[in-house]
mmCIF file of C-alpha atoms in Angstrom:
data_model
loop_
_atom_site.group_PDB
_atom_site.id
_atom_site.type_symbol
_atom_site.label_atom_id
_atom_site.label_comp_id
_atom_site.label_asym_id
_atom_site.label_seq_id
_atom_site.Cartn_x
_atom_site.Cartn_y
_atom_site.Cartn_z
ATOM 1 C CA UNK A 1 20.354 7.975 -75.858
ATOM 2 C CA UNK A 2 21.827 4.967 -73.753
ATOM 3 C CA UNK A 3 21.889 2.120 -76.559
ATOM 4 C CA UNK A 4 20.400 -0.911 -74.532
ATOM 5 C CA UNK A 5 22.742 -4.362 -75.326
ATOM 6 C CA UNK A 6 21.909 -7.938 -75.314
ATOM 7 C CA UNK A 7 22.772 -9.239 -71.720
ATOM 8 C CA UNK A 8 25.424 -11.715 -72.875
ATOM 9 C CA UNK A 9 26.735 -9.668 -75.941
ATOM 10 C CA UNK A 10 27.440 -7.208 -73.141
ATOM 11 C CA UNK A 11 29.336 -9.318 -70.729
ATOM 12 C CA UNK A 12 31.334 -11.064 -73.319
ATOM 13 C CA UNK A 13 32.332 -7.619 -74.905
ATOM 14 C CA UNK A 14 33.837 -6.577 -71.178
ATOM 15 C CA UNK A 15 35.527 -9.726 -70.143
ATOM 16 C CA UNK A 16 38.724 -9.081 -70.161
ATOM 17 C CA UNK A 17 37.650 -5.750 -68.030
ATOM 18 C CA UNK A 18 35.584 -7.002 -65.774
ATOM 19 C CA UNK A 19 37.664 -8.175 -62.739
ATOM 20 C CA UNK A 20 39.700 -4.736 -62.610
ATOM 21 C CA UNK A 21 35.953 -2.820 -62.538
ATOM 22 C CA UNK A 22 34.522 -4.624 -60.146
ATOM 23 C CA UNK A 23 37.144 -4.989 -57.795
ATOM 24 C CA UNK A 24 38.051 -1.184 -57.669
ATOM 25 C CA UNK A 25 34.263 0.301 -58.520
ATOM 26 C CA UNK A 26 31.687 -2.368 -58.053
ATOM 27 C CA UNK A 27 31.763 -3.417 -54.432
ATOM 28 C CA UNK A 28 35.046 -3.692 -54.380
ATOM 29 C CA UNK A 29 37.389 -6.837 -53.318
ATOM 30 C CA UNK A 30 35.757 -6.655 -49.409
ATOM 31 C CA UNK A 31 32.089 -7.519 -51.140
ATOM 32 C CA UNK A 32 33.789 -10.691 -52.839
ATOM 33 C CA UNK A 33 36.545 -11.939 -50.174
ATOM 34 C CA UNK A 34 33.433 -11.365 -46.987
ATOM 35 C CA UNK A 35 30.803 -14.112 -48.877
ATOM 36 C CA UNK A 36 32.927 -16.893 -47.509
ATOM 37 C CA UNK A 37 32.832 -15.723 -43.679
ATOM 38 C CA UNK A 38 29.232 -16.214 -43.806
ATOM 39 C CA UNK A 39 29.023 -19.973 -45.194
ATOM 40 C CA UNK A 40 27.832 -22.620 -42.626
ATOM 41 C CA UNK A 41 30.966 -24.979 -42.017
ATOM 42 C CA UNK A 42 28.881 -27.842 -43.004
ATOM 43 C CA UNK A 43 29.193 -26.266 -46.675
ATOM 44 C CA UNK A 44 30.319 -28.966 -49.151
ATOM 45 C CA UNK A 45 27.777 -28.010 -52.169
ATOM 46 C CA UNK A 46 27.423 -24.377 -53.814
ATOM 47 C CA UNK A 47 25.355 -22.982 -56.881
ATOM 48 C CA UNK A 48 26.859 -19.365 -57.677
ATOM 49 C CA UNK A 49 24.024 -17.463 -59.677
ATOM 50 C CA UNK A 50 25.708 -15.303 -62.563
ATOM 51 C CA UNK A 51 29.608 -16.400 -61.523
ATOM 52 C CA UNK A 52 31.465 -14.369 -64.226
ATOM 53 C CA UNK A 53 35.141 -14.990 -63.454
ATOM 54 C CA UNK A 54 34.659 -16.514 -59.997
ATOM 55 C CA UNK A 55 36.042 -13.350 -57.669
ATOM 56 C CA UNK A 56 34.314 -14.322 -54.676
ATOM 57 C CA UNK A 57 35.491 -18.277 -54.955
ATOM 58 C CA UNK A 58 38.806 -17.113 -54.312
ATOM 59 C CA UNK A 59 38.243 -16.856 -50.330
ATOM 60 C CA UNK A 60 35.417 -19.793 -50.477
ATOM 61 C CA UNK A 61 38.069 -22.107 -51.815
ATOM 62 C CA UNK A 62 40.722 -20.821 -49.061
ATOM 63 C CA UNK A 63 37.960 -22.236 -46.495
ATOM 64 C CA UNK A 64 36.549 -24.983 -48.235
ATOM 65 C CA UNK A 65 39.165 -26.570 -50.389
ATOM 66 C CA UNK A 66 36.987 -29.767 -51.902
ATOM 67 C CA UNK A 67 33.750 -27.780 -52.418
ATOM 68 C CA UNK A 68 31.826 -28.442 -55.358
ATOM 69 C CA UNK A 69 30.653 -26.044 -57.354
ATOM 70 C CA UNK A 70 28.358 -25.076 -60.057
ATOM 71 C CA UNK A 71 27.887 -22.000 -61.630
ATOM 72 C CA UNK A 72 25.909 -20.162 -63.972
ATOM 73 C CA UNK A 73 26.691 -16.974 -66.457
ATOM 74 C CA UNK A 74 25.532 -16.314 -69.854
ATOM 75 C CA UNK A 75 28.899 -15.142 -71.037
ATOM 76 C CA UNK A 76 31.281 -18.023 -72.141
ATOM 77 C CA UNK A 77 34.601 -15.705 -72.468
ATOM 78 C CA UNK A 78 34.251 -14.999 -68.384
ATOM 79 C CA UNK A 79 33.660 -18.863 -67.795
ATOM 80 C CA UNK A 80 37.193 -18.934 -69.660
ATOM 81 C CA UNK A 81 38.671 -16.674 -67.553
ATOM 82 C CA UNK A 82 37.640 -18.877 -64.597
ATOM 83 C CA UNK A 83 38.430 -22.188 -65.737
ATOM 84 C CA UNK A 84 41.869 -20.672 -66.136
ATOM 85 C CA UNK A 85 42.120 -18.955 -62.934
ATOM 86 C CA UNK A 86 40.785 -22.061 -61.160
ATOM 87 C CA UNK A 87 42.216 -25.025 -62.612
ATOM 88 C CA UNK A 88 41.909 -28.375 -60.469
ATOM 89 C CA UNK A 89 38.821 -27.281 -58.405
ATOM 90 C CA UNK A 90 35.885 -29.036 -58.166
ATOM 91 C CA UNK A 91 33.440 -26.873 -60.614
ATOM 92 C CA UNK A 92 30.977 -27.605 -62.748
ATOM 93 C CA UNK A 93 30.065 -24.808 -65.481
ATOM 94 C CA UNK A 94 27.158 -24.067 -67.669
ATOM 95 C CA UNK A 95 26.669 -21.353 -70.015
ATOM 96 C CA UNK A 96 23.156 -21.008 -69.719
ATOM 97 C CA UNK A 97 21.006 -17.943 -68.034
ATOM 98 C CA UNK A 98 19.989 -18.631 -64.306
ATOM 99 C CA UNK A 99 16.389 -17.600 -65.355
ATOM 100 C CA UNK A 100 15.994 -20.850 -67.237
ATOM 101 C CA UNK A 101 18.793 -23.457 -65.948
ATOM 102 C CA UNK A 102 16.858 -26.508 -63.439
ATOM 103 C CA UNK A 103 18.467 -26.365 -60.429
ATOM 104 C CA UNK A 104 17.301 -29.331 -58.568
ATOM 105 C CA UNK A 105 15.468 -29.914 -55.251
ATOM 106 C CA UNK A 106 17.464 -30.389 -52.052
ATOM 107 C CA UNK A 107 21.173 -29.971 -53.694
ATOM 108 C CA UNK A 108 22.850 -27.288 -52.168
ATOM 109 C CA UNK A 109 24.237 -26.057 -48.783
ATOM 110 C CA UNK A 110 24.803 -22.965 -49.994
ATOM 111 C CA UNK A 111 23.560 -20.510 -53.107
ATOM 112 C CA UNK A 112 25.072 -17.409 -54.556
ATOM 113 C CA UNK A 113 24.639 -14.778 -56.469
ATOM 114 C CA UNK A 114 26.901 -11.764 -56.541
ATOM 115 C CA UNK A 115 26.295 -8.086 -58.391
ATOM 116 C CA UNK A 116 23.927 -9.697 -60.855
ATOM 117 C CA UNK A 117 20.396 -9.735 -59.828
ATOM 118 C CA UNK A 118 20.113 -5.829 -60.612
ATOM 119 C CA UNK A 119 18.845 -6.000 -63.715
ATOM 120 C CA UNK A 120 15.381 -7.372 -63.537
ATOM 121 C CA UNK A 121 11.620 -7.155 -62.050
ATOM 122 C CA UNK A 122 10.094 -7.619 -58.818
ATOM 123 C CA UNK A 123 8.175 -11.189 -60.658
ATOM 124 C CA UNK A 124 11.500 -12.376 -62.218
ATOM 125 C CA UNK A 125 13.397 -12.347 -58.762
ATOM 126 C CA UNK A 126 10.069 -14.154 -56.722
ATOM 127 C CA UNK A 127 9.820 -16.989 -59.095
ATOM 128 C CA UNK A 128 13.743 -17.241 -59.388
ATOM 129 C CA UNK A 129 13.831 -16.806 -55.215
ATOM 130 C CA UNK A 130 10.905 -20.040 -55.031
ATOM 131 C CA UNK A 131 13.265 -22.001 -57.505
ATOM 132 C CA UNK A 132 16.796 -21.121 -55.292
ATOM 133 C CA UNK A 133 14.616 -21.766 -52.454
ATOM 134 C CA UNK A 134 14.010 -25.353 -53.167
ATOM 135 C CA UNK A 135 16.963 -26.070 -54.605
ATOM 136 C CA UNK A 136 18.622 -25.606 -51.417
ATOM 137 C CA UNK A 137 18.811 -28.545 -48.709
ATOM 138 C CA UNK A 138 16.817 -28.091 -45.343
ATOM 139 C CA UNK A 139 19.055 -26.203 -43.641
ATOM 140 C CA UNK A 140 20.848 -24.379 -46.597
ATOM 141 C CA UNK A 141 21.353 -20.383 -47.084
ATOM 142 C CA UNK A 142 21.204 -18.134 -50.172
ATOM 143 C CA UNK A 143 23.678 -15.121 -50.050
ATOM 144 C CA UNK A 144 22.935 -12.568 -52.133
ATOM 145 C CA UNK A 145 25.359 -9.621 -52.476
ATOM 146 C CA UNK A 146 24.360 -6.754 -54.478
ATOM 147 C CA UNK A 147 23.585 -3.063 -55.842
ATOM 148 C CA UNK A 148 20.638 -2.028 -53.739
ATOM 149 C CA UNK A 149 18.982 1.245 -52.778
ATOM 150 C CA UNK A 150 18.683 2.172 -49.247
ATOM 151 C CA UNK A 151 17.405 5.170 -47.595
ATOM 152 C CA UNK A 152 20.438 6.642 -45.508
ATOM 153 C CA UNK A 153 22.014 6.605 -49.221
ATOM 154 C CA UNK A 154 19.391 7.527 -51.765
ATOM 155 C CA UNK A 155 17.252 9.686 -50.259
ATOM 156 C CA UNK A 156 13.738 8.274 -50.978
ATOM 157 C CA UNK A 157 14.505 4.966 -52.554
ATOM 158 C CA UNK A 158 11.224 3.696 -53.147
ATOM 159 C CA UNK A 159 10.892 6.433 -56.259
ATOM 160 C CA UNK A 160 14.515 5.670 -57.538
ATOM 161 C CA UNK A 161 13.520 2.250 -58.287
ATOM 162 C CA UNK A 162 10.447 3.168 -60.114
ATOM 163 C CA UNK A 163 12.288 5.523 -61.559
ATOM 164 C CA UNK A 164 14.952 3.225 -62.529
ATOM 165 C CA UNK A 165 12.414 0.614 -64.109
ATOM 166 C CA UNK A 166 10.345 3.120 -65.604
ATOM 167 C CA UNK A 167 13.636 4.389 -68.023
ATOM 168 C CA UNK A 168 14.227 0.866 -68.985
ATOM 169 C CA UNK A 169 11.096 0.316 -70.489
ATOM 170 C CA UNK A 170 11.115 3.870 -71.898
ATOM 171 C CA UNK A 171 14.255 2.933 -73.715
ATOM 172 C CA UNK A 172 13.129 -0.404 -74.630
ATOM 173 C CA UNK A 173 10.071 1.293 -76.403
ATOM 174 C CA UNK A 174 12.267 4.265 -77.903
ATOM 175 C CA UNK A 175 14.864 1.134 -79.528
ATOM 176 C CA UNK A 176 11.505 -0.711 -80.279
ATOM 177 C CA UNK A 177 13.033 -3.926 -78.656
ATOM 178 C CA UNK A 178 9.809 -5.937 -78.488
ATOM 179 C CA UNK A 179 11.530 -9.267 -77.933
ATOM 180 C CA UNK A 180 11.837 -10.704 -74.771
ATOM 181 C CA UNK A 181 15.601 -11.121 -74.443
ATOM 182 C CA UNK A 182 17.687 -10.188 -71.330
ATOM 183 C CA UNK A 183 19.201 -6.412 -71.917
ATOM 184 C CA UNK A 184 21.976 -4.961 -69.629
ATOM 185 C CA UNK A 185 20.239 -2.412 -67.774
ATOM 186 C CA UNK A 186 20.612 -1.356 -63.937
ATOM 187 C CA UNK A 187 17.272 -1.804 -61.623
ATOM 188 C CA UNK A 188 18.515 -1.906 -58.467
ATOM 189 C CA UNK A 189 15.884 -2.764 -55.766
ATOM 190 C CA UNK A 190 15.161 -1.306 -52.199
ATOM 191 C CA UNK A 191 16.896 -3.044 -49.614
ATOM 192 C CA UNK A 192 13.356 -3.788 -47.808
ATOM 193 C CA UNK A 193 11.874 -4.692 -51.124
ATOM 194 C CA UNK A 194 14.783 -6.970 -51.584
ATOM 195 C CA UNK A 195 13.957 -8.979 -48.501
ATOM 196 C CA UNK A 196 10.208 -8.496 -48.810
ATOM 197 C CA UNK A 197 10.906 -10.907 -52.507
ATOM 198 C CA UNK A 198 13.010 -13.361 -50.662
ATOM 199 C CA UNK A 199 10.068 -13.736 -47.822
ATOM 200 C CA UNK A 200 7.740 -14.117 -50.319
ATOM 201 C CA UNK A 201 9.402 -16.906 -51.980
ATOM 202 C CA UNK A 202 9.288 -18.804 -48.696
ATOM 203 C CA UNK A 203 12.958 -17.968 -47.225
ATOM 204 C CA UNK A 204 12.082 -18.252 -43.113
ATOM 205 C CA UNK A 205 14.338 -15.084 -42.185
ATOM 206 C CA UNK A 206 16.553 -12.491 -44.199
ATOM 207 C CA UNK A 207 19.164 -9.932 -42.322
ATOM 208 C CA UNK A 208 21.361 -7.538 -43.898
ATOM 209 C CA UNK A 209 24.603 -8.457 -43.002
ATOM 210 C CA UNK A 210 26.854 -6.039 -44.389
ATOM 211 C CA UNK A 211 27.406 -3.009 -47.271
ATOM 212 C CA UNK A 212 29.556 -0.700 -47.854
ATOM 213 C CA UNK A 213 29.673 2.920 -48.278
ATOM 214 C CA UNK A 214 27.923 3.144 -51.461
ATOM 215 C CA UNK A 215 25.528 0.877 -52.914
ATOM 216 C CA UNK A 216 26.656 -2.718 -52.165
ATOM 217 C CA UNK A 217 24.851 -4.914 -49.909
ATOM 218 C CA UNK A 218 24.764 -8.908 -48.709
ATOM 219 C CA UNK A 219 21.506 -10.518 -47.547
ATOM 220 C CA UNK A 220 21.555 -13.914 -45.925
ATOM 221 C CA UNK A 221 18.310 -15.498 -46.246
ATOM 222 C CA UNK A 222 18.033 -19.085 -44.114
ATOM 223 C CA UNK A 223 15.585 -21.815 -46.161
#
């Protein structure tokens, strides 16, 4: 049985491993190094959602040298990694879960979040999409780059997902976790679900703008 692990216990275990996975198995370095393409050129303020070592500010800071940026990860040993990695930028970092950090109204150009919304429920991601959604200015974006399910890939989607959710809570009852702490555990959405929750929190327009040949996709939804 797949032992379910406290979400930051998790991350902070796999630190030092993290950059080498998900640059040659999760997305790969294309799905960090593209985010920055698609920034407006007005971008001068960015919230990154779950920023673990920073792999995608690597290009962002290329194009925008003097952005500021503040990010958010429940793991303190990968916000080490990137105050290392990026020493002299213009970041602000807070160790503190996305799900509960205030972000502000009317802050940002520009919000983030990359391979870490897979792990929780259709009501989570609404309520956190209404909060990114006002946080952003009047003509800011949210990127979101992901591991979705889509149809040409998975065959009927809709039932992985369920599927997907449904083992969570059937190991979550098996454990008898009865808490309500974040555990690592993949549910990936459907694409179309994906942009169905960011509609719903009051984004005007989401396109997928690129994924590659397995299960990693970007959304750009305009507020």
């Amino acid at each position: 049985m797949e032992l379910l692990e406290e979400m930051s216990a998790f991350f902070n275990e796999r630190s030092l491993d993290y950059n080498k996975v998900h640059l040659e198995h999760v997305g790969g370095i294309e799905s960090k190094n593209i985010i920055a393409s698609f920034l407006p050129d007005y971008t001068r303020t960015i919230i990154d959602f779950g920023i673990g070592t920073g792999l995608e500010l690597e290009e962002i800071f290329k194009r925008f040298p003097n952005v500021e940026v503040t990010g958010l990860d429940i793991a303190d040993n990968m916000l080490k990694i990137l105050r290392e990695t990026y020493r002299g930028k213009n970041i602000t970092l807070h160790c503190e879960s996305y799900l509960d950090y205030d972000f502000g109204i009317d802050l940002y150009d520009a919000a983030l979040s990359v391979m870490t919304l897979h792990h929780y429920s259709h009501d989570v991601k609404i309520e956190l999409y209404r909060r990114i959604y006002n946080c952003l200015k009047t003509d800011g974006l949210y990127i979101e780059n992901d591991y979705m399910l889509s149809e040409e890939k998975n065959g009927n989607a809709q039932e992985l997902e369920e599927f997907y959710f449904s083992e969570y809570e059937r190991l979550k009852s098996e454990q008898g976790i009865i808490d309500d702490n974040e555990y690592h555990y993949d549910t990936p959405c459907t694409v179309s679900n994906q942009i169905k929750m960011l509609l719903a929190a009051g984004f005007k327009d989401v396109k997928e703008v690129w994924r590659n040949n397995g299960n990693s996709v970007m959304l750009v939804a305009n507020k």
